[in-house]
Tab-separated table of C-alpha atoms in Angstrom:
chain	number	residue	atom	x	y	z
P	1	MET	CA	-149.513	101.104	-148.046
P	2	GLN	CA	-150.696	97.771	-146.668
P	3	ALA	CA	-152.409	95.047	-148.651
P	4	ILE	CA	-156.192	95.015	-148.338
P	5	LYS	CA	-159.008	92.624	-149.089
P	6	THR	CA	-161.740	93.855	-151.377
P	7	LYS	CA	-164.561	92.417	-153.448
P	8	ILE	CA	-165.909	92.436	-156.955
P	9	SER	CA	-169.421	93.831	-157.169
P	10	GLU	CA	-171.749	94.171	-160.147
P	11	GLY	CA	-170.278	97.631	-160.752
P	12	GLY	CA	-166.629	96.499	-160.629
P	13	ILE	CA	-163.845	96.102	-158.099
P	14	VAL	CA	-164.329	98.051	-154.870
P	15	ILE	CA	-161.359	100.233	-153.829
P	16	PRO	CA	-161.878	101.602	-150.295
P	17	SER	CA	-162.049	105.407	-150.084
P	18	LYS	CA	-158.947	105.593	-147.843
P	19	TYR	CA	-156.857	104.059	-150.637
P	20	ARG	CA	-158.522	106.070	-153.420
P	21	LYS	CA	-157.668	109.285	-151.567
P	22	GLN	CA	-154.051	108.209	-150.894
P	23	LEU	CA	-153.615	107.311	-154.567
P	24	GLY	CA	-155.390	110.426	-155.837
P	25	LEU	CA	-157.954	108.368	-157.755
P	26	GLU	CA	-161.145	109.994	-159.028
P	27	VAL	CA	-164.353	108.466	-160.385
P	28	GLY	CA	-163.727	107.348	-163.965
P	29	ASP	CA	-159.936	106.977	-163.590
P	30	LYS	CA	-158.410	103.893	-165.173
P	31	VAL	CA	-156.240	101.596	-163.048
P	32	ILE	CA	-154.098	98.555	-163.759
P	33	ILE	CA	-154.479	95.526	-161.485
P	34	LYS	CA	-151.349	93.364	-161.268
P	35	PRO	CA	-151.531	89.964	-159.536
P	36	ILE	CA	-148.561	89.167	-157.300
P	37	ASP	CA	-147.464	85.635	-156.332
P	38	GLY	CA	-148.553	84.738	-152.819
P	39	PHE	CA	-151.134	87.487	-152.563
């Protein structure tokens, strides 16, 4: 999976549908965001 750019909206962080489907994420799922040096 390639790195992507996204944005923070009033409702939260936007994860494009292509990535949500690949990761099997559903509305209401909890995710962990981990910053990586140089990203």
